[in-house]
mmCIF file of C-alpha atoms in Angstrom:
data_model
loop_
_atom_site.group_PDB
_atom_site.id
_atom_site.type_symbol
_atom_site.label_atom_id
_atom_site.label_comp_id
_atom_site.label_asym_id
_atom_site.label_seq_id
_atom_site.Cartn_x
_atom_site.Cartn_y
_atom_site.Cartn_z
ATOM 1 C CA MET A 23 91.640 214.793 120.452
ATOM 2 C CA LEU A 24 90.136 216.794 123.423
ATOM 3 C CA CYS A 25 86.125 215.235 123.984
ATOM 4 C CA ALA A 26 84.084 217.893 124.614
ATOM 5 C CA PRO A 27 81.202 217.344 127.362
ATOM 6 C CA THR A 28 77.922 216.430 126.267
ATOM 7 C CA GLU A 29 76.319 219.612 127.378
ATOM 8 C CA GLN A 30 78.961 221.665 125.050
ATOM 9 C CA ARG A 31 78.707 219.344 122.103
ATOM 10 C CA ILE A 32 74.362 219.966 122.103
ATOM 11 C CA ALA A 33 75.325 223.702 121.827
ATOM 12 C CA MET A 34 77.435 223.035 119.093
ATOM 13 C CA PRO A 35 74.984 223.796 116.371
ATOM 14 C CA ALA A 36 73.342 226.543 117.731
ATOM 15 C CA LEU A 37 77.070 228.232 117.868
ATOM 16 C CA LYS A 38 77.315 227.216 114.327
ATOM 17 C CA ASP A 39 74.508 229.711 113.799
ATOM 18 C CA ARG A 40 75.756 232.013 115.580
ATOM 19 C CA LEU A 41 78.287 232.642 114.965
ATOM 20 C CA LEU A 42 77.096 232.008 110.657
ATOM 21 C CA GLY A 43 75.151 235.029 111.317
ATOM 22 C CA LEU A 44 77.994 237.125 111.843
ATOM 23 C CA TYR A 45 77.722 237.415 108.567
ATOM 24 C CA ASP A 46 74.927 239.719 108.491
ATOM 25 C CA LEU A 47 77.423 242.745 109.738
ATOM 26 C CA LEU A 48 79.248 242.737 106.285
ATOM 27 C CA PRO A 49 76.982 240.849 104.277
ATOM 28 C CA PHE A 50 79.648 240.806 101.184
ATOM 29 C CA HIS A 51 77.523 238.911 98.511
ATOM 30 C CA HIS A 52 76.649 242.531 98.769
ATOM 31 C CA HIS A 53 79.973 244.203 99.060
ATOM 32 C CA PRO A 54 80.147 247.527 96.137
ATOM 33 C CA PHE A 55 82.924 246.029 95.086
ATOM 34 C CA TRP A 56 80.958 242.592 94.156
ATOM 35 C CA MET A 57 78.238 244.593 93.104
ATOM 36 C CA ALA A 58 79.960 246.450 90.385
ATOM 37 C CA VAL A 59 80.810 243.742 88.918
ATOM 38 C CA LYS A 60 77.810 242.073 88.908
ATOM 39 C CA ARG A 61 76.837 245.475 87.368
ATOM 40 C CA ARG A 62 79.496 245.561 84.676
ATOM 41 C CA GLU A 63 79.802 249.024 86.268
ATOM 42 C CA LEU A 64 83.815 248.275 86.353
ATOM 43 C CA SER A 65 86.338 248.345 82.872
ATOM 44 C CA PRO A 66 87.829 244.689 82.119
ATOM 45 C CA GLU A 67 91.246 246.511 83.293
ATOM 46 C CA GLN A 68 89.859 247.568 86.820
ATOM 47 C CA ILE A 69 88.696 244.081 87.044
ATOM 48 C CA ILE A 70 92.287 243.279 86.614
ATOM 49 C CA LEU A 71 93.902 246.331 89.676
ATOM 50 C CA GLY A 72 91.456 244.912 92.369
ATOM 51 C CA GLU A 73 92.499 241.138 91.482
ATOM 52 C CA VAL A 74 96.202 242.157 91.458
ATOM 53 C CA GLN A 75 94.871 242.920 95.527
ATOM 54 C CA HIS A 76 93.226 239.065 95.638
ATOM 55 C CA TRP A 77 97.031 237.776 94.087
ATOM 56 C CA ILE A 78 98.681 240.223 97.028
ATOM 57 C CA ARG A 79 96.350 238.369 99.778
ATOM 58 C CA THR A 80 95.992 235.503 98.466
ATOM 59 C CA ARG A 81 100.051 235.198 98.468
ATOM 60 C CA ALA A 82 100.170 236.615 102.147
ATOM 61 C CA GLY A 83 97.244 233.924 102.714
ATOM 62 C CA ARG A 84 99.275 231.031 101.740
ATOM 63 C CA ILE A 85 102.082 232.243 104.815
ATOM 64 C CA LEU A 86 99.321 232.218 107.652
ATOM 65 C CA ARG A 87 98.127 228.796 106.353
ATOM 66 C CA ARG A 88 101.370 227.791 106.784
ATOM 67 C CA GLU A 89 101.864 229.415 110.412
ATOM 68 C CA ALA A 90 97.943 227.523 111.481
ATOM 69 C CA LEU A 91 99.586 224.352 110.142
ATOM 70 C CA GLU A 92 101.960 224.350 111.926
ATOM 71 C CA ALA A 93 100.324 225.753 115.231
ATOM 72 C CA ALA A 94 97.982 222.487 115.595
ATOM 73 C CA GLN A 95 100.779 220.712 115.553
ATOM 74 C CA ASP A 96 101.263 221.061 118.497
ATOM 75 C CA ILE A 97 98.122 221.136 119.681
ATOM 76 C CA SER A 98 95.051 218.836 117.755
ATOM 77 C CA PRO A 99 96.114 216.135 115.078
ATOM 78 C CA ASP A 100 92.494 216.337 114.815
ATOM 79 C CA ILE A 101 92.728 220.225 113.688
ATOM 80 C CA PHE A 102 96.400 219.557 112.200
ATOM 81 C CA GLU A 103 95.053 216.665 109.550
ATOM 82 C CA LEU A 104 92.351 219.087 108.222
ATOM 83 C CA LEU A 105 93.947 222.202 107.705
ATOM 84 C CA MET A 106 96.601 219.851 105.639
ATOM 85 C CA ARG A 107 94.458 218.808 103.155
ATOM 86 C CA THR A 108 93.719 222.219 102.794
ATOM 87 C CA TYR A 109 96.613 223.493 102.937
ATOM 88 C CA LEU A 110 97.427 221.366 100.451
ATOM 89 C CA GLU A 111 94.974 222.183 97.926
ATOM 90 C CA GLU A 112 94.361 225.748 98.468
ATOM 91 C CA CYS A 113 98.397 226.776 98.553
ATOM 92 C CA THR A 114 100.093 223.657 96.488
ATOM 93 C CA TYR A 115 100.774 222.757 92.702
ATOM 94 C CA ASP A 116 99.794 219.025 92.792
ATOM 95 C CA SER A 117 97.906 216.138 91.363
ATOM 96 C CA THR A 118 94.874 218.218 92.988
ATOM 97 C CA GLY A 119 95.317 221.777 90.313
ATOM 98 C CA PRO A 120 97.722 224.305 90.453
ATOM 99 C CA SER A 121 97.454 226.637 93.883
ATOM 100 C CA HIS A 122 94.858 229.302 94.571
ATOM 101 C CA LEU A 123 98.196 231.676 93.916
ATOM 102 C CA ASP A 124 98.416 230.422 90.428
ATOM 103 C CA LEU A 125 95.175 230.444 89.860
ATOM 104 C CA ILE A 126 94.813 234.323 90.586
ATOM 105 C CA GLU A 127 97.926 234.897 88.447
ATOM 106 C CA ARG A 128 96.800 232.891 86.093
ATOM 107 C CA LEU A 129 94.074 235.590 85.613
ATOM 108 C CA VAL A 130 95.356 238.697 86.304
ATOM 109 C CA THR A 131 98.007 237.660 83.667
ATOM 110 C CA GLN A 132 95.806 236.835 81.183
ATOM 111 C CA GLY A 133 93.703 239.952 81.845
ATOM 112 C CA GLY A 134 97.715 241.461 80.641
ATOM 113 C CA TYR A 135 99.503 242.440 83.474
ATOM 114 C CA ALA A 136 102.943 241.368 83.569
ATOM 115 C CA ARG A 137 104.164 239.254 85.903
ATOM 116 C CA ALA A 138 106.874 240.481 87.020
ATOM 117 C CA ARG A 139 104.371 243.925 88.159
ATOM 118 C CA LEU A 140 103.198 241.201 90.612
ATOM 119 C CA ASP A 141 106.277 240.866 92.611
ATOM 120 C CA THR A 142 106.752 244.752 93.207
ATOM 121 C CA ALA A 143 102.821 245.690 93.144
ATOM 122 C CA ILE A 144 101.717 247.404 96.690
ATOM 123 C CA ALA A 145 98.633 246.895 98.650
ATOM 124 C CA THR A 146 96.388 249.399 99.204
ATOM 125 C CA PRO A 147 95.447 250.825 102.252
ATOM 126 C CA GLY A 148 92.122 248.450 102.953
ATOM 127 C CA ASN A 149 93.889 244.866 101.592
ATOM 128 C CA SER A 150 97.081 246.200 104.202
ATOM 129 C CA ALA A 151 94.685 246.104 106.864
ATOM 130 C CA ALA A 152 93.198 242.969 105.972
ATOM 131 C CA ILE A 153 96.080 240.966 105.476
ATOM 132 C CA ALA A 154 97.158 242.170 109.041
ATOM 133 C CA LEU A 155 93.380 241.296 110.601
ATOM 134 C CA TYR A 156 94.018 238.148 109.102
ATOM 135 C CA ARG A 157 96.738 237.790 110.475
ATOM 136 C CA ASP A 158 96.391 238.467 114.059
ATOM 137 C CA ILE A 159 93.578 236.052 113.898
ATOM 138 C CA GLY A 160 95.797 233.624 113.248
ATOM 139 C CA ARG A 161 98.072 234.711 116.450
ATOM 140 C CA ARG A 162 95.028 233.660 118.225
ATOM 141 C CA GLY A 163 95.021 230.080 117.335
ATOM 142 C CA ALA A 164 95.149 227.454 114.960
ATOM 143 C CA GLY A 165 91.303 226.604 115.646
ATOM 144 C CA CYS A 166 90.792 230.672 115.090
ATOM 145 C CA HIS A 167 92.060 230.552 112.057
ATOM 146 C CA MET A 168 90.241 227.984 110.996
ATOM 147 C CA LEU A 169 86.920 228.910 111.863
ATOM 148 C CA GLY A 170 87.823 232.182 111.343
ATOM 149 C CA ALA A 171 88.134 231.090 107.022
ATOM 150 C CA GLY A 172 85.909 228.465 107.563
ATOM 151 C CA ALA A 173 83.001 231.005 108.363
ATOM 152 C CA VAL A 174 83.890 232.832 105.285
ATOM 153 C CA GLU A 175 84.568 230.019 102.954
ATOM 154 C CA PHE A 176 81.010 228.759 104.279
ATOM 155 C CA PHE A 177 79.401 232.494 102.300
ATOM 156 C CA TYR A 178 82.238 232.698 99.523
ATOM 157 C CA CYS A 179 81.988 229.094 97.652
ATOM 158 C CA THR A 180 78.039 230.964 97.330
ATOM 159 C CA LEU A 181 79.721 234.106 95.758
ATOM 160 C CA CYS A 182 81.997 232.156 93.209
ATOM 161 C CA PRO A 183 79.473 230.564 91.028
ATOM 162 C CA ASP A 184 78.047 234.384 90.269
ATOM 163 C CA ILE A 185 81.562 235.870 89.966
ATOM 164 C CA PHE A 186 82.905 233.431 87.482
ATOM 165 C CA ALA A 187 79.716 234.257 85.137
ATOM 166 C CA ALA A 188 80.450 237.878 85.291
ATOM 167 C CA TYR A 189 83.788 237.265 84.406
ATOM 168 C CA VAL A 190 83.441 235.247 81.744
ATOM 169 C CA GLY A 191 79.443 236.429 80.409
ATOM 170 C CA HIS A 192 80.402 239.915 80.652
ATOM 171 C CA TYR A 193 84.183 240.745 80.954
ATOM 172 C CA GLY A 194 85.408 237.765 78.235
ATOM 173 C CA MET A 195 87.240 236.283 80.170
ATOM 174 C CA THR A 196 87.478 232.326 79.111
ATOM 175 C CA ALA A 197 87.112 229.592 82.077
ATOM 176 C CA GLN A 198 90.468 228.766 82.441
ATOM 177 C CA GLN A 199 91.127 232.516 83.023
ATOM 178 C CA ALA A 200 88.363 232.535 85.816
ATOM 179 C CA GLU A 201 88.906 229.189 86.546
ATOM 180 C CA THR A 202 89.666 229.963 90.289
ATOM 181 C CA TYR A 203 86.078 231.481 90.563
ATOM 182 C CA PHE A 204 85.126 228.317 88.962
ATOM 183 C CA ILE A 205 86.692 226.119 91.081
ATOM 184 C CA HIS A 206 86.663 227.368 94.724
ATOM 185 C CA GLY A 207 82.640 227.208 94.599
ATOM 186 C CA PRO A 208 82.416 223.435 95.838
ATOM 187 C CA MET A 209 85.900 223.546 97.402
ATOM 188 C CA ASP A 210 85.197 226.393 99.424
ATOM 189 C CA ALA A 211 81.446 224.436 100.821
ATOM 190 C CA GLU A 212 84.487 221.543 101.848
ATOM 191 C CA HIS A 213 87.081 223.680 103.201
ATOM 192 C CA ALA A 214 83.827 225.230 105.354
ATOM 193 C CA GLU A 215 82.765 221.804 106.354
ATOM 194 C CA ARG A 216 85.980 220.817 107.953
ATOM 195 C CA ALA A 217 86.597 223.661 109.828
ATOM 196 C CA PHE A 218 82.716 223.445 111.754
ATOM 197 C CA ALA A 219 83.730 219.419 112.085
ATOM 198 C CA VAL A 220 85.914 220.740 114.248
ATOM 199 C CA LEU A 221 84.504 223.759 115.860
ATOM 200 C CA ASP A 222 83.923 222.131 119.575
ATOM 201 C CA GLU A 223 88.067 221.235 119.796
ATOM 202 C CA ALA A 224 88.571 224.319 118.889
ATOM 203 C CA VAL A 225 86.304 226.107 121.539
ATOM 204 C CA ALA A 226 88.107 223.710 124.240
ATOM 205 C CA LEU A 227 91.358 224.928 122.902
ATOM 206 C CA HIS A 228 90.894 228.572 122.286
ATOM 207 C CA GLY A 229 87.505 229.226 124.203
ATOM 208 C CA GLU A 230 83.759 230.604 123.110
ATOM 209 C CA ALA A 231 84.625 233.998 122.966
ATOM 210 C CA ALA A 232 87.835 234.043 121.068
ATOM 211 C CA ILE A 233 85.880 231.415 118.675
ATOM 212 C CA GLU A 234 83.194 234.277 118.037
ATOM 213 C CA ALA A 235 85.789 237.040 118.111
ATOM 214 C CA SER A 236 87.936 235.880 115.318
ATOM 215 C CA VAL A 237 84.650 235.228 112.655
ATOM 216 C CA ARG A 238 83.523 238.556 113.466
ATOM 217 C CA ASP A 239 86.959 239.450 112.415
ATOM 218 C CA ALA A 240 87.573 237.028 109.248
ATOM 219 C CA PHE A 241 84.132 238.717 108.039
ATOM 220 C CA VAL A 242 84.867 241.704 109.336
ATOM 221 C CA ALA A 243 88.808 241.315 107.049
ATOM 222 C CA THR A 244 86.792 240.137 104.180
ATOM 223 C CA SER A 245 85.067 243.103 103.489
ATOM 224 C CA LEU A 246 88.047 245.185 104.298
ATOM 225 C CA HIS A 247 89.860 242.835 101.311
ATOM 226 C CA TYR A 248 86.815 243.556 99.143
ATOM 227 C CA ASP A 249 87.545 247.730 99.889
ATOM 228 C CA GLY A 250 91.456 247.319 99.101
ATOM 229 C CA MET A 251 89.967 245.679 95.788
ATOM 230 C CA LEU A 252 87.759 248.192 95.070
ATOM 231 C CA HIS A 253 90.091 251.235 96.314
ATOM 232 C CA ALA A 254 92.532 249.961 93.423
ATOM 233 C CA ALA A 255 89.820 249.665 90.602
ATOM 234 C CA THR A 256 88.464 253.248 91.681
ATOM 235 C CA GLY A 257 91.231 255.098 93.236
ATOM 236 C CA ASP A 258 88.237 256.144 95.936
ATOM 237 C CA LEU A 259 89.386 254.805 99.404
ATOM 238 C CA GLU A 260 86.088 254.539 100.834
ATOM 239 C CA TYR A 261 85.307 251.658 102.940
ATOM 240 C CA TRP A 262 81.968 249.648 103.114
ATOM 241 C CA ASN A 263 79.574 249.884 106.242
ATOM 242 C CA GLY A 264 77.706 246.386 105.391
ATOM 243 C CA GLN A 265 74.351 248.543 105.001
ATOM 244 C CA ILE A 266 72.419 247.394 101.445
ATOM 245 C CA GLY A 267 71.479 249.101 98.723
#
């Protein structure tokens, strides 16, 4: 394991706060898609069309997780070990339960979207842009991928309970259908904790500027992904600028 100098380790809490502060650029709890969900402004059919884009992004993300895992194997045993845990929980169907992709597939197919249509579903412009930016972050290094994803998960874990409540309470989904939003509250909180546990090593490997840019871009990519979900739901190609209200 790479050991950071004492001064650098002391500075990590301040860096973590600065990285998480980048969320305020595009605070996705307030993204128009999720606000429309919570206000019941979308139909159940529109919700499913948006979640198909979630499925497309998650299918691409599984590949990016694996690529980051393979890259970490050559540079950092610690990052590799923690990424492996996250990969197994997110991307495989094992003793811990279905993969994230399986759960979203269940959500959309139980909502009436035919499984055969998923394989030919096309990403909306916002979703395509999000996937491309996520891919670019991963190519900067395994630590960039892990911290970018972890920063998003830090906030996503608190959004998930609201989505679950809206999907079940307002849109009539069963708890099983909406399960992905139930389990990703506590699961993503743990994933975020893992990511920030290796912040000092990620900075030593890639540099503070690269980590900061990757966290910023991960928030941008996530907002673009939600733009893409809204594109699918409404047909309007608008992009949120982060303004609330």
